[in-house]
Short mmCIF file of C-alpha atoms in Angstrom, two decimals:
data_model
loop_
_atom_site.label_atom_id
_atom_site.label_comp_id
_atom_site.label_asym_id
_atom_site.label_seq_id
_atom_site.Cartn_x
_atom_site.Cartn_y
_atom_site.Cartn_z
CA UNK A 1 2.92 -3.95 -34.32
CA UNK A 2 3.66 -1.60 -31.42
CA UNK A 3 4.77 -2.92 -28.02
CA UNK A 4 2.35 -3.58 -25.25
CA UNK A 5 3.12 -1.94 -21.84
CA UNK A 6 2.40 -3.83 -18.75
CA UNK A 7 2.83 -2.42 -15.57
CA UNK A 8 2.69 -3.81 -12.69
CA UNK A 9 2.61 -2.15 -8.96
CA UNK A 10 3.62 -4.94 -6.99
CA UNK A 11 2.14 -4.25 -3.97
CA UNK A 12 2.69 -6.12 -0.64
CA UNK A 13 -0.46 -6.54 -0.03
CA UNK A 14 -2.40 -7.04 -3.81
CA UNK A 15 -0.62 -6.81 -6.94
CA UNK A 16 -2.45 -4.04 -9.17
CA UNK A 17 -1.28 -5.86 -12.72
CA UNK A 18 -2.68 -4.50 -16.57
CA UNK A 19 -1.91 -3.60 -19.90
CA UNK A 20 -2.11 0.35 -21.29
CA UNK A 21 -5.43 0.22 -22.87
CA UNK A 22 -6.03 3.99 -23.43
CA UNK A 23 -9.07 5.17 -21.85
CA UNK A 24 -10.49 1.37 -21.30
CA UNK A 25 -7.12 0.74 -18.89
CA UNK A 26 -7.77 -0.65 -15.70
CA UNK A 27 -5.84 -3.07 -13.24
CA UNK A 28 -6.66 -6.62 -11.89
CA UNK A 29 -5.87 -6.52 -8.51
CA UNK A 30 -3.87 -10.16 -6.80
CA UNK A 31 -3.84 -11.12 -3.18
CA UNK A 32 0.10 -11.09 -3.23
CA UNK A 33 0.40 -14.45 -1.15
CA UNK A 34 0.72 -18.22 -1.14
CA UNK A 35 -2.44 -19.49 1.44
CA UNK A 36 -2.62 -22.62 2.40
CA UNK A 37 -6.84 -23.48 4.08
CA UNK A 38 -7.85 -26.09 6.57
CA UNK A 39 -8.66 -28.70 4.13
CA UNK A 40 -4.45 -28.53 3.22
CA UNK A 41 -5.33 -27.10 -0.51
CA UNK A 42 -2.87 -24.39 -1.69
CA UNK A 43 -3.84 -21.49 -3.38
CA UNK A 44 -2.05 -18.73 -5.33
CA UNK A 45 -2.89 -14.89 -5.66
CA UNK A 46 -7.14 -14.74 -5.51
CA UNK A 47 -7.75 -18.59 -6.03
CA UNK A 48 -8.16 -19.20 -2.23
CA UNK A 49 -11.45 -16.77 -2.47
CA UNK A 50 -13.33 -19.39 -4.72
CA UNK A 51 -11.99 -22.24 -3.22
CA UNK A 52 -13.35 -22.30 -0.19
CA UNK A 53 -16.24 -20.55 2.20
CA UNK A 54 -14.12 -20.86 5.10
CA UNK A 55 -11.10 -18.73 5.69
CA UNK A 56 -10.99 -19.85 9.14
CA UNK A 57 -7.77 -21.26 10.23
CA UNK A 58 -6.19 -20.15 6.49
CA UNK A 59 -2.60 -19.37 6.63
CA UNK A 60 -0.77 -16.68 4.26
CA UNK A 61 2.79 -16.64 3.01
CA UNK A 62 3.88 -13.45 2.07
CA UNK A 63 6.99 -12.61 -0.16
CA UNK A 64 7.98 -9.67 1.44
CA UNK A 65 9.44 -9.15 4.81
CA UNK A 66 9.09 -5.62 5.71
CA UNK A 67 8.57 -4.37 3.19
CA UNK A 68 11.15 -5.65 0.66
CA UNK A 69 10.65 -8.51 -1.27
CA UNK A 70 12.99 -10.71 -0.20
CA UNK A 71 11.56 -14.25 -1.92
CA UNK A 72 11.36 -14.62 -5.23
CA UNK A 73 10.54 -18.38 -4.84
CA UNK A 74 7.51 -17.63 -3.29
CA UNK A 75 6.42 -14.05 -5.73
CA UNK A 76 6.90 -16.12 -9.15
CA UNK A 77 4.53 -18.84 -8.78
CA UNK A 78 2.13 -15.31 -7.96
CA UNK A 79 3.39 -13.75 -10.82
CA UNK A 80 2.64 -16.35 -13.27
CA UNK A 81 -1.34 -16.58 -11.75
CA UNK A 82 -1.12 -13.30 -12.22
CA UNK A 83 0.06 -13.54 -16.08
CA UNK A 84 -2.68 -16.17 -16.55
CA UNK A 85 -5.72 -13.67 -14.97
CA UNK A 86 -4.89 -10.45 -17.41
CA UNK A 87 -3.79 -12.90 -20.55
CA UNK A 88 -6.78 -12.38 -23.05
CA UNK A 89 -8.75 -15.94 -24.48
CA UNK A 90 -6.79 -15.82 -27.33
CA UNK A 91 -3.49 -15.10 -26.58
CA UNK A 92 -1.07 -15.72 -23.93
CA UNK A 93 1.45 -12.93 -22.36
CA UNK A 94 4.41 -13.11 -24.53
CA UNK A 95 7.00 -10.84 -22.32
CA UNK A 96 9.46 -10.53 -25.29
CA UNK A 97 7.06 -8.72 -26.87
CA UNK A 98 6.58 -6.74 -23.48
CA UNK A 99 7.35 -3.05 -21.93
CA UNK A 100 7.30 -4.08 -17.95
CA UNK A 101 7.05 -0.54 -15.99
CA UNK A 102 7.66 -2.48 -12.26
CA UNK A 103 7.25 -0.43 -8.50
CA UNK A 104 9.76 -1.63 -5.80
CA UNK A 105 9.63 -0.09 -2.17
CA UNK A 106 11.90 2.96 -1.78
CA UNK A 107 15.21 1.90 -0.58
CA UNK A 108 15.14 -1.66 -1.20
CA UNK A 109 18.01 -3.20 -1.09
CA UNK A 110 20.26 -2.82 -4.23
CA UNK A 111 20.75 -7.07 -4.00
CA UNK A 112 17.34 -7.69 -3.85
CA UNK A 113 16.52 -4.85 -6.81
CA UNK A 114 19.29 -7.11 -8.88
CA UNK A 115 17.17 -10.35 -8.06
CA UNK A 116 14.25 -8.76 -9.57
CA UNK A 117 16.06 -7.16 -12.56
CA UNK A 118 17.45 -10.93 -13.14
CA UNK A 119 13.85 -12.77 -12.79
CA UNK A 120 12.38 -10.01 -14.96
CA UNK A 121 15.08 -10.45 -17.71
CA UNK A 122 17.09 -13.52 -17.35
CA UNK A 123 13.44 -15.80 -16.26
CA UNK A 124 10.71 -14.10 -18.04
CA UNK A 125 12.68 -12.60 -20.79
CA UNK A 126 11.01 -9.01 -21.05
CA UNK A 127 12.00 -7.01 -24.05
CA UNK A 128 12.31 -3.69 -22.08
CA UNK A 129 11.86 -2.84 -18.21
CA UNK A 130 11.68 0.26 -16.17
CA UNK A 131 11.57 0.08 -12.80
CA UNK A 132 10.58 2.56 -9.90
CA UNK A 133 8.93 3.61 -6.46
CA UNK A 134 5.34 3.18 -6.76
CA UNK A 135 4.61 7.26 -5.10
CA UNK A 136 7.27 8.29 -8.00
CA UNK A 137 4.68 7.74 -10.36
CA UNK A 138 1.91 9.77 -8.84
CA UNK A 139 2.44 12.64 -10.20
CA UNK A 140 1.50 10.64 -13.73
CA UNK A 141 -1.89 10.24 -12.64
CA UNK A 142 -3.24 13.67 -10.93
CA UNK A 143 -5.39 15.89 -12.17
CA UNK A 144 -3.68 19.30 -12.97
CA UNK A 145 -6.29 21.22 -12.86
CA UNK A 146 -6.21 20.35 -8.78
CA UNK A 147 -3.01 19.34 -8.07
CA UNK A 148 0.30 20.71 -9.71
CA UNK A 149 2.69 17.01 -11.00
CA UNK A 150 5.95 19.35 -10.61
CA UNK A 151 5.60 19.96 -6.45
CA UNK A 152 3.45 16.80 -5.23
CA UNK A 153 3.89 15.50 -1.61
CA UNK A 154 2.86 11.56 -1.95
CA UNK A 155 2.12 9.91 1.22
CA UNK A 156 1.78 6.18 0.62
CA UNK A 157 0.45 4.46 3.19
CA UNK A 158 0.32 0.65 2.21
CA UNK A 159 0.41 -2.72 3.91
CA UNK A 160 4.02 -2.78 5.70
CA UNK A 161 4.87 0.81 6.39
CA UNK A 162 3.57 5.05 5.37
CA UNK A 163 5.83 6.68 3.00
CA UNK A 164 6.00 10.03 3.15
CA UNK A 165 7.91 11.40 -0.70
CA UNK A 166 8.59 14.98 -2.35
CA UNK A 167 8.48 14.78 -5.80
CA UNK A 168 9.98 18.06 -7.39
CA UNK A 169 9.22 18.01 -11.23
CA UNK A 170 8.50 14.81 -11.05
CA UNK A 171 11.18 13.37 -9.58
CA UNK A 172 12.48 11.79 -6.57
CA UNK A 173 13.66 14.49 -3.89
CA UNK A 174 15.35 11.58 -1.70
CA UNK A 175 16.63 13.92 0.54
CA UNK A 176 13.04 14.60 1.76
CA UNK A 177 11.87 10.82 1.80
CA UNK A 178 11.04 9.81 5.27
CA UNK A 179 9.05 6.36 6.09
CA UNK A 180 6.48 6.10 9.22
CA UNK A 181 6.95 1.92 9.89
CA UNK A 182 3.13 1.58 10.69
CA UNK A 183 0.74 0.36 7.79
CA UNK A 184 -2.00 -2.11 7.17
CA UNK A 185 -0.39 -4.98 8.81
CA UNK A 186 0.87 -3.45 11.78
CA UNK A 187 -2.90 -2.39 12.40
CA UNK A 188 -4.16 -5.43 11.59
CA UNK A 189 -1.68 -6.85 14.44
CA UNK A 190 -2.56 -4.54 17.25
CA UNK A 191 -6.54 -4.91 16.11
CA UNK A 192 -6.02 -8.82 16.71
CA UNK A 193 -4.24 -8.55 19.51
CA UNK A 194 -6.48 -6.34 21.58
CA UNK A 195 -9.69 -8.21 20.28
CA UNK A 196 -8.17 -11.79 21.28
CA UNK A 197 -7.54 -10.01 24.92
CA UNK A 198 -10.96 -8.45 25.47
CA UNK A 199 -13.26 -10.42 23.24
CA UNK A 200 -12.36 -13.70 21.28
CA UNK A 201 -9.43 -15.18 19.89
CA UNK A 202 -9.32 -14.55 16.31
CA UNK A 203 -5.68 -15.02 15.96
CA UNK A 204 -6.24 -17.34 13.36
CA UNK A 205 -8.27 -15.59 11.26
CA UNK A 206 -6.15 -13.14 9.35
CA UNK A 207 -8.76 -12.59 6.46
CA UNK A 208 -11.51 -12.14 9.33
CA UNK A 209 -9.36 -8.95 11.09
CA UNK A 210 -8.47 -7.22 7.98
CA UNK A 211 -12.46 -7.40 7.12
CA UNK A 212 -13.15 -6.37 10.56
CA UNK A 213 -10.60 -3.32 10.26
CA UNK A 214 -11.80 -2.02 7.30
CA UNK A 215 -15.58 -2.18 7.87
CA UNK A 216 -15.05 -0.55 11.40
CA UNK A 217 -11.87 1.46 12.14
CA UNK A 218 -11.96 5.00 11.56
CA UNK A 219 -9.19 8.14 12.80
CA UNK A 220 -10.98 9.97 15.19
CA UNK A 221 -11.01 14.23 14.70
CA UNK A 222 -10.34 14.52 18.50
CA UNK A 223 -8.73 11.63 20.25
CA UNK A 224 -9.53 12.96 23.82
CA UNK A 225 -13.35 13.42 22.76
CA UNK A 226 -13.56 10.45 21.46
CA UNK A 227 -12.42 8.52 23.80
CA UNK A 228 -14.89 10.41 26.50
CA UNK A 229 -17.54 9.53 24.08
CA UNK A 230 -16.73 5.61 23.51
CA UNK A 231 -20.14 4.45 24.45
CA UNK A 232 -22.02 5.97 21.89
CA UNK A 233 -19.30 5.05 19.01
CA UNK A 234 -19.58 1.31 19.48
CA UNK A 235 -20.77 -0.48 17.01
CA UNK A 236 -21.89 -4.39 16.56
CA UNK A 237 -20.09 -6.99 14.49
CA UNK A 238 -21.29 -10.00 13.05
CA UNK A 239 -18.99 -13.16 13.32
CA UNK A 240 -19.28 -15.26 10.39
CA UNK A 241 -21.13 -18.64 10.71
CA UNK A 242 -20.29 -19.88 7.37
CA UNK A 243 -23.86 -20.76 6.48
CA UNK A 244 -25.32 -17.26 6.46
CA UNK A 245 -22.19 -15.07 6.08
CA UNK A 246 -18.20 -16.27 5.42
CA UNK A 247 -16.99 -12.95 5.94
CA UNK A 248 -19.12 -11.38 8.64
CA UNK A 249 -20.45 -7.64 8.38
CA UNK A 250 -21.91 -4.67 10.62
CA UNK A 251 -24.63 -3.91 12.29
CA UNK A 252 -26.51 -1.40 10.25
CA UNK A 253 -29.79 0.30 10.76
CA UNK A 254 -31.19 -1.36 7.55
CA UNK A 255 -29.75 -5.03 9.03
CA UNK A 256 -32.73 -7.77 9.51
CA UNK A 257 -33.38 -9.30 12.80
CA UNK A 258 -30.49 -11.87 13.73
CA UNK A 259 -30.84 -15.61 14.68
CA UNK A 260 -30.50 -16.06 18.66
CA UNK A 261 -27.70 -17.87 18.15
CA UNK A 262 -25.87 -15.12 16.48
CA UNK A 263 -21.99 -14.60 17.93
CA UNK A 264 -21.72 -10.52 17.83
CA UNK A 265 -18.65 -8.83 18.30
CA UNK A 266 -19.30 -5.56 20.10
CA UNK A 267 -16.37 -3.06 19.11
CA UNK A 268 -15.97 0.51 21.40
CA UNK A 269 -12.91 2.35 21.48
CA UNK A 270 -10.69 -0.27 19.48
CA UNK A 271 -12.22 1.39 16.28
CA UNK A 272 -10.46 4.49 16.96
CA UNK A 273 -7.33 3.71 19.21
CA UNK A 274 -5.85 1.43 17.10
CA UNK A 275 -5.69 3.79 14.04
CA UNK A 276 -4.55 6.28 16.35
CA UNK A 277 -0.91 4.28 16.30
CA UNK A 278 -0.48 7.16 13.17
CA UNK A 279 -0.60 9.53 15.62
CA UNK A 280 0.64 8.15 19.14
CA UNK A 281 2.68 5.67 17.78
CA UNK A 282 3.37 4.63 21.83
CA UNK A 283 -0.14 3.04 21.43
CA UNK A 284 1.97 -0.15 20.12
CA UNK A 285 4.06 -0.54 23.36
CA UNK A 286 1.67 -0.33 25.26
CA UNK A 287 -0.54 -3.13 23.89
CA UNK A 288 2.18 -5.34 24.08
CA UNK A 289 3.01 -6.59 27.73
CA UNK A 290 6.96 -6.74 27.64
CA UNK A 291 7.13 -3.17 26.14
CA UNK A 292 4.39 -1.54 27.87
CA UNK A 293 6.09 -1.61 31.36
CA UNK A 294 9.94 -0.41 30.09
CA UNK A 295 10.67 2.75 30.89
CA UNK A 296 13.20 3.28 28.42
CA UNK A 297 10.42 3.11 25.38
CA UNK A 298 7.80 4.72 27.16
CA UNK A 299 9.59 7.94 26.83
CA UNK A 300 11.62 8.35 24.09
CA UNK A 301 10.18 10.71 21.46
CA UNK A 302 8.64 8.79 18.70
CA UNK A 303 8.13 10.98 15.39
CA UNK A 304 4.32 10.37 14.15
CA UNK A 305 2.52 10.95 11.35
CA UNK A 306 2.94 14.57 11.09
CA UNK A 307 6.18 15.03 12.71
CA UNK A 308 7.23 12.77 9.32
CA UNK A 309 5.42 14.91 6.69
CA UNK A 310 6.79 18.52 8.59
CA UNK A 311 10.38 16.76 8.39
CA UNK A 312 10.24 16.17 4.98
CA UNK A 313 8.56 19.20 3.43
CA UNK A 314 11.19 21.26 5.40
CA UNK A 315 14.02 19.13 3.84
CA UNK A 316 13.36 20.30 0.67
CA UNK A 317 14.66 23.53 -1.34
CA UNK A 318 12.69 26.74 0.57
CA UNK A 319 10.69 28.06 -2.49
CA UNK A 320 9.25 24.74 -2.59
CA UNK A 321 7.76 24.29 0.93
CA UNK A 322 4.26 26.25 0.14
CA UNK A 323 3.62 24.53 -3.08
CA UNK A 324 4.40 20.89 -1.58
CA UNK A 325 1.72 21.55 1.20
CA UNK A 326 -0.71 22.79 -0.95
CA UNK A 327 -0.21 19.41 -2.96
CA UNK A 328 -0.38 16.45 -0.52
CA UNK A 329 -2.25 13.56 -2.14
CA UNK A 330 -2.88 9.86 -0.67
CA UNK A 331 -2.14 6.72 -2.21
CA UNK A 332 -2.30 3.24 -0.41
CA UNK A 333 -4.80 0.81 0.55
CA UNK A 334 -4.35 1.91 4.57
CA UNK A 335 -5.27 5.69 3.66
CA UNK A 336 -8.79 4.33 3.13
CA UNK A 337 -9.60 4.41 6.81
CA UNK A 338 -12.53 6.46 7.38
CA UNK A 339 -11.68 10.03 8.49
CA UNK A 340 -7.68 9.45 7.08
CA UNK A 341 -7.39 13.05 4.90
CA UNK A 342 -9.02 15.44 7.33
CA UNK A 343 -7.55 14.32 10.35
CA UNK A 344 -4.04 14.55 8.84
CA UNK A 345 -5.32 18.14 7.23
CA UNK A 346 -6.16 18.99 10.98
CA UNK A 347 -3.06 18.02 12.24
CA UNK A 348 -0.83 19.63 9.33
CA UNK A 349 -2.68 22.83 9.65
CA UNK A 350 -1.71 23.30 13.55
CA UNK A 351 1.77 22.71 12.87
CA UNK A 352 2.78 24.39 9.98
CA UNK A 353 2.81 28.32 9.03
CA UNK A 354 -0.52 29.97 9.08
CA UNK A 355 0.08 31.53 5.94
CA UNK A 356 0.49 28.79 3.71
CA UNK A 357 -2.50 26.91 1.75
CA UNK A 358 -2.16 23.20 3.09
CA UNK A 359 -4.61 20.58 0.96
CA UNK A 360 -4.73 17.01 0.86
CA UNK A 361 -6.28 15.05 -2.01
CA UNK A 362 -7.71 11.64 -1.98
CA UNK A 363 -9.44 10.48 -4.83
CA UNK A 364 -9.67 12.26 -8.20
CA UNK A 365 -11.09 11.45 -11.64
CA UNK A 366 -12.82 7.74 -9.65
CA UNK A 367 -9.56 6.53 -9.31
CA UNK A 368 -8.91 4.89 -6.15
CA UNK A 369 -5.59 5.79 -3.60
CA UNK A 370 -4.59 1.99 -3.77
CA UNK A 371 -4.75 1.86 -7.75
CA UNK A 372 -3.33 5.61 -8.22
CA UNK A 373 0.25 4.62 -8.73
CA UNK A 374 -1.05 2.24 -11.06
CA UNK A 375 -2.71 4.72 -13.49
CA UNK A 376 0.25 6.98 -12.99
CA UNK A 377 2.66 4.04 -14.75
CA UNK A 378 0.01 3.90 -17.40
CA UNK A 379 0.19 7.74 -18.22
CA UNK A 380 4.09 7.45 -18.06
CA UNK A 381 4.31 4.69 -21.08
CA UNK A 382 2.06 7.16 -22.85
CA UNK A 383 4.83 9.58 -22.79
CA UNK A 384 8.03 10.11 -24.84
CA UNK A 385 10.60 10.00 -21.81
CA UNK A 386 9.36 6.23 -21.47
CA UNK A 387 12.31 5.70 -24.19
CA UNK A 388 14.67 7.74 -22.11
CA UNK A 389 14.65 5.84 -19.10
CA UNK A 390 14.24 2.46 -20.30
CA UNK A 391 16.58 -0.26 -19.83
CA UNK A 392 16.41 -3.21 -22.70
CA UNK A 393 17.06 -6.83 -22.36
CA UNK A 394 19.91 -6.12 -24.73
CA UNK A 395 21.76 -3.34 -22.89
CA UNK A 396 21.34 -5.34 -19.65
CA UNK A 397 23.25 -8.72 -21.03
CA UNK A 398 25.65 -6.18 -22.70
CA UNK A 399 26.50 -4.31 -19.63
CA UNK A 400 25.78 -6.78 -16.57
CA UNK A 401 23.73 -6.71 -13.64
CA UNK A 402 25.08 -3.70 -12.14
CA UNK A 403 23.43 -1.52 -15.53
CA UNK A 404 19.82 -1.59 -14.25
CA UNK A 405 20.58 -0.29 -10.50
CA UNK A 406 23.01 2.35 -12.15
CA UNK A 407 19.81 3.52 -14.29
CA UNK A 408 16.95 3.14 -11.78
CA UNK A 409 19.01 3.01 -8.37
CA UNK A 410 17.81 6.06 -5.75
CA UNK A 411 19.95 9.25 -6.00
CA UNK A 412 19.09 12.98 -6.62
CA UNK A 413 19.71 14.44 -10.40
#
């Protein structure tokens, strides 16, 4: 019997979790979190979404803290929910019968990287394990005959920060890595904090502002124009009442007349200025009263979103510089938000060389940018180097703790 390959991107924000399943492959995807509702239930991973109609008041534990996860005694308890959802009816997940390809952020920590390499190992008792950067494994999952896997600039822009990552032959070039420390929650933070000023206070309603975000925020083309133009871009939320909605939704043109006592939420320029932090990433000072009159911050030079991305393709080797910007492709739940790809092509076009072809890619072949890192670790087990770069559980109790960081730890070959 050949092995089964699991991989797992282990996102902070959902866990994207499957087995390689040739062409029927395709991830389950776990609200990475611990939430505890009103009523005092707790609920791991997705079970809170079936447990209850009211996410009001609901409060999340997260393993990570910026980024890294840093507690393993809140992920496993995920992990095992998680092992239960993709288990088939007949048989269990058996990890000692199990290839484990496993994302990490880049740079984390090389104590926390050992606490994962012992849980994966030492608690579950996986036969083999390879473990990587979720961009890294982009390049898997393109399609060639668009974008070339041996000069791919990933820009992963997830829940806790944007990574911005030059992958040369498929490879790491960590001398070009450079991270942007704005993502999904940082947006979700400045959305709930400019909403609880100006409209109501939601601040207990975490599940309610990341709804709210994604069904309204967009990156405007022209900031300036936008922002002269506010009145006509608003657009009308509806709260949820927990009798006819539990999540709330937009205003369309097709939307039936509303009850009287309907609580709207009328949204203007918050759908584009917040996003904008990408871009003018002073926006965050100033929504927050003790930064917003200091000096000091208000003018130092922040690098944005495109600063980041010119830094790093420059950083790499010369010849590669044209074929990198030509290759740019989006992964991440946060690069979802409406207008993302062409206003970073916009802004990438004015600042680098006339001359040179700059494209960015979003989805390809109905794959999604949050699940594209995912697919990529299911091409790579298809592949022969899979063996190469493997780490069993043998050779890690025969050479120590140390063995996995020394195979999968960040340096440039």
């Amino acid at each position: 019997m050949s092995k089964q390959h699991l991989i797992i991107d282990n996102g902070a924000y959902n866990i994207k979790a499957g087995f390689n399943q040739g062409t029927d492959s395709s991830p389950h995807k776990i609200f990475n979190a611990i939430t505890r509702t009103k009523d005092g239930l707790i609920h791991f991973g997705n079970q809170f979404k079936s447990h209850t109609n009211n996410f009001s008041g609901i409060q999340i534990k997260r393993p990570f803290e910026q980024g890294h996860l840093t507690s393993w005694e809140t992920e496993k308890p995920i992990w095992d929910y998680t092992f239960d959802e993709i288990s088939s009816p007949t048989k269990e997940v058996d990890p000692s019968e199990i290839h484990l390809t496993l994302t990490e952020t880049p740079y984390q920590l090389p104590q926390l990287s050992s606490n994962t390499d012992q849980i994966v190992f030492e608690e579950y008792g996986f036969s083999e394990y390879y473990r990587c950067t979720a961009p890294s494994l982009v390049p898997f999952s393109v399609d060639p005959a668009e974008v070339s896997p041996d000069f791919t600039l990933v820009i992963d822009a997830g829940f806790n920060s944007t990574w911005i990552m030059p992958m040369l032959y498929q490879k790491v070039h960590w001398e070009g890595v450079r991270k942007l420390p704005i993502g999904g929650s940082l947006i979700n933070g400045l959305l709930k904090e400019v909403i609880s000023f100006r409209h109501y206070d939601i601040s207990a309603d975490p599940i309610l502002i990341n709804t709210i975000k994604e069904s309204t925020c967009f990156l405007a083309t022209d900031f300036n124009e936008a922002l002269k133009k506010k009145a006509q871009l608003g657009c009308q939320f509806v709260l949820p009442d927990f009798k006819t909605t539990t999540t709330g939704y937009v205003v369309g043109p097709d939307t039936p007349p509303l009850p009287a006592d309907t609580q709207l939420l009328t949204l203007y320029d918050e759908r584009f200025t917040v996003p904008e932090s990408f871009y003018h990433p002073e926006i965050i000072f100033d929504s927050n009263g003790s930064t917003a009159s200091n000096s000091t911050l208000q003018a130092a030079p922040f690098k944005n979103l495109t600063d980041l991305v010119v830094s790093s393709i420059m950083s790499c080797p010369e010849v590669t510089r044209p074929l990198l910007s030509a290759n740019i492709v989006l992964v991440g739940g946060t690069t979802n938000i409406l207008n993302f790809k062409n206003r970073l092509l916009s802004e990438l076009r004015r600042e680098l060389p006339s001359n040179w072809r700059v494209q960015v890619h979003e989805k390809q072949n109905g794959i999604s940018q949050d699940e594209r890192s995912w697919y990529g670790g299911v091409s790579l087990t298809n592949q022969d180097i899979i063996r190469e770069i493997t780490v069993s559980k043998k050779e890690y109790f025969e050479h120590g703790s140390n063995w996995c960081q020394n195979q999968f730890g960040f340096k440039n070959l």
